[in-house]
Coordinates of N, CA and C in Angstrom, one line a residue:
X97 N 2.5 12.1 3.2 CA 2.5 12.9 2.0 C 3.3 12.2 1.0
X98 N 2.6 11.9 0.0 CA 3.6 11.2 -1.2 C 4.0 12.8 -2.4
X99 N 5.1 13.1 -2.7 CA 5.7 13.7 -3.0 C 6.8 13.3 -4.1
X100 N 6.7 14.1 -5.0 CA 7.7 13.8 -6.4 C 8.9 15.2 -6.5
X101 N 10.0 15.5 -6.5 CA 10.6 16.4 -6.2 C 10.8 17.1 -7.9
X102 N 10.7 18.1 -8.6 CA 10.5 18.3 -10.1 C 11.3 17.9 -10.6
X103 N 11.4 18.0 -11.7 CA 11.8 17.8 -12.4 C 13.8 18.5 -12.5
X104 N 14.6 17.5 -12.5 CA 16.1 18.4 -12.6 C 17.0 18.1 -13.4
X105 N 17.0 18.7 -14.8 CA 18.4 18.3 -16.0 C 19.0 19.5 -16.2
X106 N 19.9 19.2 -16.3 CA 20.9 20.5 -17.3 C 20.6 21.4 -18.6
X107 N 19.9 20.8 -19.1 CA 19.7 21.4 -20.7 C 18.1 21.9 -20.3
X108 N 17.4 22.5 -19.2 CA 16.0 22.9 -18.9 C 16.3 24.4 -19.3
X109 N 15.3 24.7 -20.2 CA 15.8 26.4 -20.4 C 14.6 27.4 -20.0
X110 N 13.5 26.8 -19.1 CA 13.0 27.5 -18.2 C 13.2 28.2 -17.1
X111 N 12.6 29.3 -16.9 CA 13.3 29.7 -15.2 C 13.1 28.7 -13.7
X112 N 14.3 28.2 -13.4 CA 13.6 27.4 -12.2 C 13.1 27.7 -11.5
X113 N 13.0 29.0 -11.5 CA 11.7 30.0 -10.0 C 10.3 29.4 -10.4
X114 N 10.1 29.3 -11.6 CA 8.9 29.1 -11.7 C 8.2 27.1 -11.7
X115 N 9.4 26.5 -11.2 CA 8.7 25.5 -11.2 C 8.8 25.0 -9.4
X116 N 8.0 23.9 -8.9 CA 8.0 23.8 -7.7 C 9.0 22.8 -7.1
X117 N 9.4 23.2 -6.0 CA 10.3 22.2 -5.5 C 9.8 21.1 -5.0
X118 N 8.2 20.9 -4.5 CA 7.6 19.7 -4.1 C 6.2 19.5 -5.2
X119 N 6.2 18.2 -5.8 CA 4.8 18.0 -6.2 C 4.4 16.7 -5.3
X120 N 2.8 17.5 -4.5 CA 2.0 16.6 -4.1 C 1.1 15.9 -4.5
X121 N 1.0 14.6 -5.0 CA 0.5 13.5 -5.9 C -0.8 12.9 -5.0
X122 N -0.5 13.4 -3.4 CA -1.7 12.7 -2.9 C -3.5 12.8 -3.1
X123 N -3.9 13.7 -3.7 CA -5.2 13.8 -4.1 C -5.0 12.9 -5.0
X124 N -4.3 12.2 -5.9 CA -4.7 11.4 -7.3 C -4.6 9.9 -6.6
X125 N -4.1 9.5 -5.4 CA -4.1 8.1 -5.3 C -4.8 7.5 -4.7
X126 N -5.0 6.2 -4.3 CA -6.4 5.9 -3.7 C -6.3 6.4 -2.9
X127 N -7.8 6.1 -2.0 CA -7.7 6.4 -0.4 C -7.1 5.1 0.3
X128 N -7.2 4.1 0.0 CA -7.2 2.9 0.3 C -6.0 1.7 -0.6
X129 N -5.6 1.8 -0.5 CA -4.5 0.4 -1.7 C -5.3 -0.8 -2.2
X130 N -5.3 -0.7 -3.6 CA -6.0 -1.5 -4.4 C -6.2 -3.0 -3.7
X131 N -7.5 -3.5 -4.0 CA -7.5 -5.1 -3.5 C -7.0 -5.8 -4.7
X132 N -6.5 -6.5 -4.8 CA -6.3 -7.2 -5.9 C -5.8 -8.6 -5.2
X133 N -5.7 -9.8 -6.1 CA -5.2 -11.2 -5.5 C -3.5 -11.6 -5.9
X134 N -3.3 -11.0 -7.2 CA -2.2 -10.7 -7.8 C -0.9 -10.5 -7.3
X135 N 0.3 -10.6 -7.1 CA 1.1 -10.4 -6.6 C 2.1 -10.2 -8.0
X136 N 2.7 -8.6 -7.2 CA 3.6 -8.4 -8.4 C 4.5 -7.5 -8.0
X137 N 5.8 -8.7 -8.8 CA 7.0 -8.4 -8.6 C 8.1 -7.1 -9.8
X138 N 8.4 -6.1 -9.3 CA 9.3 -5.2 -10.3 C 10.5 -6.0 -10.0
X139 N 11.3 -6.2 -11.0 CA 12.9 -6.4 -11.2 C 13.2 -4.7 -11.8
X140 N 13.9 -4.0 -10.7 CA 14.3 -2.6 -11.1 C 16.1 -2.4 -11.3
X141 N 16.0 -2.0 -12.5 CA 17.5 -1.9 -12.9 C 17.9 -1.1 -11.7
X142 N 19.5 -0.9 -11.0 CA 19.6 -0.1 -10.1 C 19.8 1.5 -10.5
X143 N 19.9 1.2 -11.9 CA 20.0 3.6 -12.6 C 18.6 3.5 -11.9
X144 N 17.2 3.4 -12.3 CA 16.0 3.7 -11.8 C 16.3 4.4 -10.7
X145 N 16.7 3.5 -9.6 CA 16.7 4.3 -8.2 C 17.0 6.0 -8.4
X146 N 18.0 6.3 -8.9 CA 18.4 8.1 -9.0 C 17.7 8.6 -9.9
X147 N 16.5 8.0 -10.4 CA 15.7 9.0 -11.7 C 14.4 9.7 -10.5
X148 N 14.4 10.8 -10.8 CA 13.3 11.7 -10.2 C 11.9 11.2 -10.5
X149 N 11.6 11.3 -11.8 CA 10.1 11.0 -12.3 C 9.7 9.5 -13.3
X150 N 10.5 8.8 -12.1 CA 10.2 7.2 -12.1 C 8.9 6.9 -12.1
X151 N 8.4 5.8 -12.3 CA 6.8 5.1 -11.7 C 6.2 4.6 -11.0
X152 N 7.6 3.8 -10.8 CA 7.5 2.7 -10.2 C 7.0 2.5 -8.5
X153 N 7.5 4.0 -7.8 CA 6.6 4.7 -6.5 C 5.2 5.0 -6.9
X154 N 5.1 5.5 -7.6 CA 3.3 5.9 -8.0 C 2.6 4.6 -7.9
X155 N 3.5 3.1 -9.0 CA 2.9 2.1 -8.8 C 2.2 1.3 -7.2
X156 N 3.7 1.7 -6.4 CA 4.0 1.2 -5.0 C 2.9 1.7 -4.1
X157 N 2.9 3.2 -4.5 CA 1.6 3.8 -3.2 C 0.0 3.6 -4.0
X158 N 0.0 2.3 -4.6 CA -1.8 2.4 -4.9 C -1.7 0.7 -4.8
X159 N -1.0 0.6 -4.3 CA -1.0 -1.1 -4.2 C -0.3 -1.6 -3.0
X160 N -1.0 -2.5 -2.0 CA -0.2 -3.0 -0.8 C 0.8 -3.6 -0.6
X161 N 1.4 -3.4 0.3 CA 3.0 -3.8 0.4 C 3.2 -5.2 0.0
X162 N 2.5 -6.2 0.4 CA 2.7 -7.9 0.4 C 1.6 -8.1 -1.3
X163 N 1.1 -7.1 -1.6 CA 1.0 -7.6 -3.2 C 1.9 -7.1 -4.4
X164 N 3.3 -6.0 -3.8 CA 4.0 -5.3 -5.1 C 5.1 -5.4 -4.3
X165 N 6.4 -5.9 -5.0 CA 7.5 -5.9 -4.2 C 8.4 -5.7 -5.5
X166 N 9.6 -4.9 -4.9 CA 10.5 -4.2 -5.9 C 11.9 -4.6 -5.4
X167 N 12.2 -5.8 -6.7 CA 14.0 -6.2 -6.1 C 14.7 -5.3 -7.2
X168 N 15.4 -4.8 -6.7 CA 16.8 -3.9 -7.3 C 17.9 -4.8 -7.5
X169 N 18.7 -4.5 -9.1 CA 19.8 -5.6 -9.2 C 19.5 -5.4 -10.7
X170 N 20.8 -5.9 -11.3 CA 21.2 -6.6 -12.6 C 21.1 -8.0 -12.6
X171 N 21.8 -8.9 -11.4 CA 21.9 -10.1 -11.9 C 21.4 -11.1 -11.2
X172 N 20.4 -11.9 -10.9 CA 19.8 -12.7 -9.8 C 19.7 -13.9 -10.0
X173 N 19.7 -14.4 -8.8 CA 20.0 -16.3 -8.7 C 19.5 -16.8 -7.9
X174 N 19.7 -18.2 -7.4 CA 18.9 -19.0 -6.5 C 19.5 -18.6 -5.1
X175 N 20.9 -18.4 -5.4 CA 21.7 -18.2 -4.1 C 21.4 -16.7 -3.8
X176 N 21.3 -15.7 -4.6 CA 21.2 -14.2 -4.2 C 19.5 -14.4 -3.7
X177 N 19.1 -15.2 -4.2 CA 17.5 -14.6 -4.0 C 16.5 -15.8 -3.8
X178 N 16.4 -16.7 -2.9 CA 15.9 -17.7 -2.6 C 14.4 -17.3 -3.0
X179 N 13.8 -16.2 -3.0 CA 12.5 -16.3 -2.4 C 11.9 -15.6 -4.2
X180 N 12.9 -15.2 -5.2 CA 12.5 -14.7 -6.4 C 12.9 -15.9 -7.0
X181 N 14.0 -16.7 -6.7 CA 13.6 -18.4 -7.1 C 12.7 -19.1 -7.3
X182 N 12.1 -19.1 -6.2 CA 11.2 -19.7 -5.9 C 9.7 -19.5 -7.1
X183 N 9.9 -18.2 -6.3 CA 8.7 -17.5 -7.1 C 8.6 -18.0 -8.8
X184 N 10.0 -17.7 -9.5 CA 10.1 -18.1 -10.7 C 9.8 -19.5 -11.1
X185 N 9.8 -20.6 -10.4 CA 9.7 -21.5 -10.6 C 8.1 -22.1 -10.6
X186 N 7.3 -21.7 -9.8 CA 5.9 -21.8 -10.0 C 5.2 -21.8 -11.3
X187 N 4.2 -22.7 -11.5 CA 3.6 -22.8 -12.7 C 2.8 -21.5 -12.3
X188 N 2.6 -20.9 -11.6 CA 1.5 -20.0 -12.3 C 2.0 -18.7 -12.0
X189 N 3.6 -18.5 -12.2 CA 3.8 -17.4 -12.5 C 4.4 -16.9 -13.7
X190 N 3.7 -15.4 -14.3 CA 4.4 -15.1 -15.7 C 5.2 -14.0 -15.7
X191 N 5.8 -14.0 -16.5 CA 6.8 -12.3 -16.5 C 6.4 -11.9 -18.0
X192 N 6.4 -10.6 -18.0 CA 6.0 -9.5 -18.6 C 6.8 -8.9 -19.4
X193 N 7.1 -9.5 -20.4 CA 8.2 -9.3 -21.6 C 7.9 -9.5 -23.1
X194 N 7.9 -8.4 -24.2 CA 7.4 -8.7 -25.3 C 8.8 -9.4 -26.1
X195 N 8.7 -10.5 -27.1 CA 9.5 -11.2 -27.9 C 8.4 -12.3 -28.7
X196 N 9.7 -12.7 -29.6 CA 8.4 -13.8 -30.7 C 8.1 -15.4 -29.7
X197 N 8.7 -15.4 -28.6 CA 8.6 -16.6 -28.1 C 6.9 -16.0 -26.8
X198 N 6.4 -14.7 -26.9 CA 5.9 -14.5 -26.1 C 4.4 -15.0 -26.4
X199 N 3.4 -15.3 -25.3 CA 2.0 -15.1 -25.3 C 1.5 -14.1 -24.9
X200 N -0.3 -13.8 -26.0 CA -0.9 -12.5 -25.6 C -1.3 -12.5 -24.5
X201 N -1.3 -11.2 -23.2 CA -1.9 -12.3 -22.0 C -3.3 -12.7 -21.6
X202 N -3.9 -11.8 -22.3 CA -5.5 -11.9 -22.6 C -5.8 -13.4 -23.4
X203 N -5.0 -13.6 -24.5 CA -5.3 -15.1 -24.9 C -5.1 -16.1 -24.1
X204 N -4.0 -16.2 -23.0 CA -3.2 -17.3 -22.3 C -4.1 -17.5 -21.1
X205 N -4.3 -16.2 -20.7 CA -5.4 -16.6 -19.3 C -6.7 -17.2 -19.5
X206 N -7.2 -17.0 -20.9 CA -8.7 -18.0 -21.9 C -8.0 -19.4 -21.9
X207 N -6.8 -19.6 -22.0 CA -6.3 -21.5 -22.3 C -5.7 -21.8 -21.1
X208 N -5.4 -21.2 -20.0 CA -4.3 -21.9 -19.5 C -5.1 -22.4 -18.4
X209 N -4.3 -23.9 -18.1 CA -5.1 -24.7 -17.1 C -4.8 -24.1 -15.4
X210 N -4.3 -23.5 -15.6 CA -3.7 -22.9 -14.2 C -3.6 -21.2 -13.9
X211 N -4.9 -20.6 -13.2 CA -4.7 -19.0 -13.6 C -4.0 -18.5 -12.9
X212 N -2.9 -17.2 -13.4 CA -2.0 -16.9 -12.6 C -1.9 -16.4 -11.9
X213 N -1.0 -16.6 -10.7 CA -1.2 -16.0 -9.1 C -0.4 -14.1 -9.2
X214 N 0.9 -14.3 -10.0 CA 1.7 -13.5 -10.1 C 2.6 -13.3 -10.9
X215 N 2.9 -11.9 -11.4 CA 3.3 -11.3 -12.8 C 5.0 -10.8 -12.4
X216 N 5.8 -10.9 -13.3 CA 7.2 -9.9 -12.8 C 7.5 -9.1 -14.0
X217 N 7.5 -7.8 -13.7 CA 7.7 -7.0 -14.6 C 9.0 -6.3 -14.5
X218 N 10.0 -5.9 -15.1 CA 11.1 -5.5 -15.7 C 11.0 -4.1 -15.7
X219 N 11.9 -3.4 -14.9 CA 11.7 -1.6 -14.7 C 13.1 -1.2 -15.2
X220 N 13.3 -0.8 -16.4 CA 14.9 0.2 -16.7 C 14.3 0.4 -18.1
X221 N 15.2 1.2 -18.9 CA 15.1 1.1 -20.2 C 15.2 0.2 -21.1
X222 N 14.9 0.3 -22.4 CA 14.7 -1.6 -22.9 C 16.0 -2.0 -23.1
X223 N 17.2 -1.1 -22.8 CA 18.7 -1.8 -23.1 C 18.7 -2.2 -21.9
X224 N 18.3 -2.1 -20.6 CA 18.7 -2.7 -19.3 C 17.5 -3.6 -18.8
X225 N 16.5 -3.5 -19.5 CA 15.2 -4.7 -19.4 C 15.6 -6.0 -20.1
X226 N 16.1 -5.7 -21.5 CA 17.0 -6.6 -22.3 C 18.1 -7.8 -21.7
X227 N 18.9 -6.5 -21.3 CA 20.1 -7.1 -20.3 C 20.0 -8.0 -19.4
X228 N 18.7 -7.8 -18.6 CA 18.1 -8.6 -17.2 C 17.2 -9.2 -17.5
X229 N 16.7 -9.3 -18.3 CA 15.9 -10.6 -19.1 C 16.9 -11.8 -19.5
X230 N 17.8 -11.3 -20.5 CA 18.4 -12.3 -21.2 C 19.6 -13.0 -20.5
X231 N 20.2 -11.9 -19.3 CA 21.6 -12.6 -18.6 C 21.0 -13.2 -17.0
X232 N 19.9 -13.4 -17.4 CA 19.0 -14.0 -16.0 C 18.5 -15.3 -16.2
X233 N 18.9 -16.6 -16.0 CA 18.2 -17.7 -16.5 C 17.1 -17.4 -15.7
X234 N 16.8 -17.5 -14.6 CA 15.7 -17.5 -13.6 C 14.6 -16.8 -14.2
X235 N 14.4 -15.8 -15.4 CA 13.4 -15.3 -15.7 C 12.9 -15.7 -17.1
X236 N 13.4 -16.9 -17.6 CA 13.0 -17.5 -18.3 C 12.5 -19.2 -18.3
X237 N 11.9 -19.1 -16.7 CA 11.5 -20.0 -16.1 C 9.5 -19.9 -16.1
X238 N 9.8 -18.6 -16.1 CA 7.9 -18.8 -16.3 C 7.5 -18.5 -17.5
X239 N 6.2 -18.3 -17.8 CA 5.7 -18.3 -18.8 C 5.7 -16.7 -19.2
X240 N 6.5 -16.5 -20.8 CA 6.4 -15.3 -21.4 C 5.2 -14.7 -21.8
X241 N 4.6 -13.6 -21.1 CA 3.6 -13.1 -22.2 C 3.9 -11.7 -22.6
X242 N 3.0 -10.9 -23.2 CA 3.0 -9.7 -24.3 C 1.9 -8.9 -24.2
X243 N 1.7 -7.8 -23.8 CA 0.6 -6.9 -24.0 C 0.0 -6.8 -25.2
X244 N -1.1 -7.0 -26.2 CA -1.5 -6.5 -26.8 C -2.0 -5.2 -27.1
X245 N -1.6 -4.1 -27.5 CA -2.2 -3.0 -27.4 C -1.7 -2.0 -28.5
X246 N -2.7 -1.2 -28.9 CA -1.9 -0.1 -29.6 C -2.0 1.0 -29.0
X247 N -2.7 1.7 -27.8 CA -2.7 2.6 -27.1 C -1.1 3.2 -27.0
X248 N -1.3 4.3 -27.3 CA 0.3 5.2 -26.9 C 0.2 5.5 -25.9
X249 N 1.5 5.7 -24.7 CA 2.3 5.7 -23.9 C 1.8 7.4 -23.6
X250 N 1.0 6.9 -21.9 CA 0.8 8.4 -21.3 C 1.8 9.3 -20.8
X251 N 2.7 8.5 -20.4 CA 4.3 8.7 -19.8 C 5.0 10.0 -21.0
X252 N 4.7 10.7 -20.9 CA 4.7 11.5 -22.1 C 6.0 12.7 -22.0
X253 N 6.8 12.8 -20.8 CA 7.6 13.3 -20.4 C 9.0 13.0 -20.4
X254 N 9.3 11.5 -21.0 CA 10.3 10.6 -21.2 C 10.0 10.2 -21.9
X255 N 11.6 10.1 -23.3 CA 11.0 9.5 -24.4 C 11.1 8.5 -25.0
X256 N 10.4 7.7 -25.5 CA 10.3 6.1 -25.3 C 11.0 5.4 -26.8
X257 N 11.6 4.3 -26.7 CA 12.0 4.0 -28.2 C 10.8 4.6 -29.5
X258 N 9.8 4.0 -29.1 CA 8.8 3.7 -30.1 C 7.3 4.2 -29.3
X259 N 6.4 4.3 -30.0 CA 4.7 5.1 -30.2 C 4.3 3.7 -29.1
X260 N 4.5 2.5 -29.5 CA 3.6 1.5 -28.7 C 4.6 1.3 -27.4
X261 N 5.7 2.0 -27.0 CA 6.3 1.6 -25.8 C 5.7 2.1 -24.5
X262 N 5.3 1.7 -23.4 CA 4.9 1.9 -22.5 C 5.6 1.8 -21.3
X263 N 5.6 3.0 -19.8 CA 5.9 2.6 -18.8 C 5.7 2.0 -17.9
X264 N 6.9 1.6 -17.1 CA 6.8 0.3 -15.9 C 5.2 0.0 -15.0
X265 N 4.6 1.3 -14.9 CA 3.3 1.4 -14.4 C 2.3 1.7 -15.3
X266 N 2.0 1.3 -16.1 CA 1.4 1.5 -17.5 C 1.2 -0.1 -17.9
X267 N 2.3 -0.6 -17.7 CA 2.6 -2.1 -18.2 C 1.6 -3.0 -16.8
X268 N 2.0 -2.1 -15.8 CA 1.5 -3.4 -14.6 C 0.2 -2.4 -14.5
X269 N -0.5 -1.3 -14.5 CA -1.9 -1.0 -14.9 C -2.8 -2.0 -16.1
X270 N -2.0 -2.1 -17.1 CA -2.8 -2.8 -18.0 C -2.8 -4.8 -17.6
X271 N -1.6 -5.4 -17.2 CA -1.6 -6.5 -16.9 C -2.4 -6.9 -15.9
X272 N -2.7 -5.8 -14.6 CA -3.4 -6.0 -13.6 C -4.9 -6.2 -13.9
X273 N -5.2 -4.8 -14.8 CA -6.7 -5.0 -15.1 C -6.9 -6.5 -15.9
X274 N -6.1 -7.0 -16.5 CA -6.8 -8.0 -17.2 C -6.7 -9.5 -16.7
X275 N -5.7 -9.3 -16.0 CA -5.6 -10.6 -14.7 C -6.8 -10.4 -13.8
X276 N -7.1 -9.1 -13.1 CA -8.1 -9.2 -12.2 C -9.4 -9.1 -12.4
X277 N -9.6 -8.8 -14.0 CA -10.9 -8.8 -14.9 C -11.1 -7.8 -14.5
X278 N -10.6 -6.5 -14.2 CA -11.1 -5.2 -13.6 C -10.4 -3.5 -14.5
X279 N -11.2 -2.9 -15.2 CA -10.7 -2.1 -15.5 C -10.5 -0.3 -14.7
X280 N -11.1 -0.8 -13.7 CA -11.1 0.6 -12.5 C -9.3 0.3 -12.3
X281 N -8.9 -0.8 -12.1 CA -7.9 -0.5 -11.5 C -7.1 -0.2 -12.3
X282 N -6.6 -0.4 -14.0 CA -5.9 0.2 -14.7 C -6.1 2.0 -14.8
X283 N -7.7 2.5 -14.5 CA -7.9 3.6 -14.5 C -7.3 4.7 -13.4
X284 N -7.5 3.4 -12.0 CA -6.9 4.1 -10.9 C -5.5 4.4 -11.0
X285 N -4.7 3.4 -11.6 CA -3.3 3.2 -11.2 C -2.5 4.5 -12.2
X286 N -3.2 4.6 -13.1 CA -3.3 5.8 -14.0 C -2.9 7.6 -13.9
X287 N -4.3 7.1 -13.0 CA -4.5 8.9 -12.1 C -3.4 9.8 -12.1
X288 N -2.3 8.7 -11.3 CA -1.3 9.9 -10.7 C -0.2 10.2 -11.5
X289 N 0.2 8.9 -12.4 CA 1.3 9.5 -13.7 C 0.8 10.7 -14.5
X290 N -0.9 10.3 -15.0 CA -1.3 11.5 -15.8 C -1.0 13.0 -14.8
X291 N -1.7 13.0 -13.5 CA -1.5 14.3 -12.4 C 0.4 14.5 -12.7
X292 N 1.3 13.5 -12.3 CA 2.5 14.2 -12.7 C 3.0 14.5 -14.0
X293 N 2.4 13.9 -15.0 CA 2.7 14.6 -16.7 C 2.6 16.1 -16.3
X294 N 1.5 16.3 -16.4 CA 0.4 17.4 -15.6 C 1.1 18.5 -15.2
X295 N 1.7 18.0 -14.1 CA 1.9 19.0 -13.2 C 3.9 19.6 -14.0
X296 N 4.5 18.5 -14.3 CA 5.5 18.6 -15.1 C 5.5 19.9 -16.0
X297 N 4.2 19.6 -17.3 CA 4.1 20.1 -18.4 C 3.8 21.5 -18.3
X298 N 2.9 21.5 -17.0 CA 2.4 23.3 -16.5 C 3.5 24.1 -16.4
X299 N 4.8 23.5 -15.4 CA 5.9 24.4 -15.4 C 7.1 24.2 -16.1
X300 N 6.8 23.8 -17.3 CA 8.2 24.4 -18.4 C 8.1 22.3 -19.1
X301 N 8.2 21.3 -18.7 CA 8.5 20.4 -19.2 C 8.5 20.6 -20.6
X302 N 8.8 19.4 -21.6 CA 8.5 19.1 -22.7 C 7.2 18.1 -22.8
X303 N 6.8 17.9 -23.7 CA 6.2 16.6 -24.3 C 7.8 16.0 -25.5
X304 N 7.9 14.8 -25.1 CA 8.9 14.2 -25.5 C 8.5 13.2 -26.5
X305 N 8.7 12.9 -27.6 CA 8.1 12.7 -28.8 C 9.3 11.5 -28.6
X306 N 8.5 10.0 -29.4 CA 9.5 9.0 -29.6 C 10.5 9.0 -30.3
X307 N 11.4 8.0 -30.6 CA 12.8 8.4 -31.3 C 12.2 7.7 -32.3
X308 N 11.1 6.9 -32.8 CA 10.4 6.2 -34.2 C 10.3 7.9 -34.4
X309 N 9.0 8.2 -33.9 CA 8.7 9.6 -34.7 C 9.8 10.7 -35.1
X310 N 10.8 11.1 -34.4 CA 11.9 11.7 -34.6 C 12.4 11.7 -36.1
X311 N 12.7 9.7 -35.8 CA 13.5 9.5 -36.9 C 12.7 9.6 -38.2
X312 N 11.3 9.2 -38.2 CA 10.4 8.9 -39.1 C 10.2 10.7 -39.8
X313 N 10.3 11.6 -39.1 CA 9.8 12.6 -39.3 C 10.7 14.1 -39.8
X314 N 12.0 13.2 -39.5 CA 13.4 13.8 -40.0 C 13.6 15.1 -38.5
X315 N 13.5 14.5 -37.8 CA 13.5 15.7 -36.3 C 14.5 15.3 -35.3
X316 N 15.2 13.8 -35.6 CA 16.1 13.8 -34.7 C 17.3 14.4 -34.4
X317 N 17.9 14.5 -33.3 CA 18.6 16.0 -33.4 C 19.9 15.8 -33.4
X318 N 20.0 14.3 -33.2 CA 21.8 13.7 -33.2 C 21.8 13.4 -34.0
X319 N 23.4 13.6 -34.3 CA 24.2 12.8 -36.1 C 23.5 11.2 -35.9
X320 N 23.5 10.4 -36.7 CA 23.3 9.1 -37.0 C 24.3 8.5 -36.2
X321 N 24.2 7.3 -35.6 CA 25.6 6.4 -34.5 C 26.1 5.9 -36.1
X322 N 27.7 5.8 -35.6 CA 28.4 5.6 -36.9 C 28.7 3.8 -36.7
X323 N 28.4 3.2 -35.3 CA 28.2 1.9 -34.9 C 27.2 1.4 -35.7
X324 N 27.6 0.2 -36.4 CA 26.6 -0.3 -37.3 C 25.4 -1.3 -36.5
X325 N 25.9 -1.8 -35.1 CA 24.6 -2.3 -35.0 C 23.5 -1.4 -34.2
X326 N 24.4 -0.1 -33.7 CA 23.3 1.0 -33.4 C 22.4 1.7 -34.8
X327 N 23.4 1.9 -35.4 CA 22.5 2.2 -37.1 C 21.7 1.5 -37.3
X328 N 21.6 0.1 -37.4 CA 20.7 -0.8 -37.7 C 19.5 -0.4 -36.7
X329 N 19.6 -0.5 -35.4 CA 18.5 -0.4 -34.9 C 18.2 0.9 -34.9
X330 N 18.5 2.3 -35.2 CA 17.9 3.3 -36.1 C 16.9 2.9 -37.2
X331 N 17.6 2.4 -38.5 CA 16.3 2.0 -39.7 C 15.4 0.9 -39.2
X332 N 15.3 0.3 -37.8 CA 14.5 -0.7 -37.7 C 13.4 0.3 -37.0
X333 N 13.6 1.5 -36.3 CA 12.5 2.0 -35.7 C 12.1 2.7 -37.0
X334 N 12.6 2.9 -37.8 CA 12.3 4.0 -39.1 C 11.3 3.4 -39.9
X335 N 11.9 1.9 -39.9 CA 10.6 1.3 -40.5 C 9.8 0.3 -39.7
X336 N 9.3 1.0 -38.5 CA 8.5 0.8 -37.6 C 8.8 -1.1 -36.9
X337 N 10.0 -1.5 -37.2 CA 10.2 -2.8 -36.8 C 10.4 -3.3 -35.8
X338 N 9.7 -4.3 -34.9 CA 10.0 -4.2 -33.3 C 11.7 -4.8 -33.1
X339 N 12.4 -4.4 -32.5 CA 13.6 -4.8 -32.0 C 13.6 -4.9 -30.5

């Protein structure tokens, strides 16, 4: 039985009687674990681990063990990790990180002489996806690419810097489908975040609105950071600028 335990913060001003202590997610996932050829790796910040209504399990139970593997860590090396070494060093592996040095990945898989075996995608918030991107030489060993997309973020329960931010299973739903040329499987992988929005939103949750729209809309509910390079990246989401 795959099970999500509800939702638990301090500032909830619903009655907890009314919400469940177990949500069962197994009607929304396959019957079977996705075929795919792909092989994909999460780098998961280690806060992830203690968040209740993570993804990164939903991603895990619709995809087989030896095609989705999840290293936990901030800081990784050749010595800590022989085998994410390795991996990194292959030409035909990319990681999954938007910046101006990046490729679209739908354009890169049309030119590249080598199609790719396996993707590594980055699980924390973008201050700790940041962090492990940039203090990680080893993940600037493969080839950068970037989601194209304007679709907003179904993850709708946690709230995202910006309208185009997407979650950890959201990111590897849409990278899968377009590596495996298959759009069932972004639909599949789908199912069960929307079933736990779902089931969230029935007993008391919010819909969590981005901190662009907040700010954009004059709704945000904290003073301004009096830190200027936190301010700055306030007017950068205000005027919609990727940081």
């Amino acid at each position: 039985v795959f099970s999500l335990t509800s939702w638990k913060t301090p500032s909830v001003w619903w009655d907890e009687r009314t919400r469940p202590q177990k949500v069962c997610l197994c009607p929304f996932l396959p019957l079977h674990p996705l075929h795919i050829s792909t092989h994909l790796y999460i780098i998961q910040h280690p806060a992830e681990e203690n968040k209740v209504l993570r993804t990164v399990p939903l991603l895990a139970a619709c995809l087989p063990p030896d095609k989705c593997k999840v290293k936990i860590g901030r800081r990784f090396s050749e010595e800590r990790d022989p085998e994410l070494s390795t991996v990194c060093r292959k030409s035909d592996t990319l990681i999954l990180y938007p910046g101006a040095e990046a490729a679209n990945l739908e354009e890169f898989i049309l030119d590249s002489p080598i199609y790719p075996s396996t993707i590594i995608i980055i699980d924390g918030t973008w201050s700790q996806a940041k962090d492990i991107f940039y203090k990680n030489s080893l993940f600037r060993l493969p080839k950068q690419v970037q989601l194209k997309t304007s679709i907003s973020s179904q993850y709708v329960i946690r709230t995202q810097p910006t309208n185009r931010c997407l979650s950890t299973l959201e990111c590897a739903a849409a990278a899968l489908s377009i590596l495996e040329k298959n759009n069932y499987i972004q639909e599949t992988l789908l199912r069960p975040l929307q079933a736990l929005c779902s089931f969230q939103l029935q007993h008391g949750a919010q819909i969590r609105l981005s901190k662009e729209h907040l700010l954009k809309n004059g709704l945000y509910p904290k003073p301004m950071p009096k830190n200027k390079r936190k301010l700055r990246k306030m007017e950068l989401l205000m005027d919609s600028v990727k940081i």
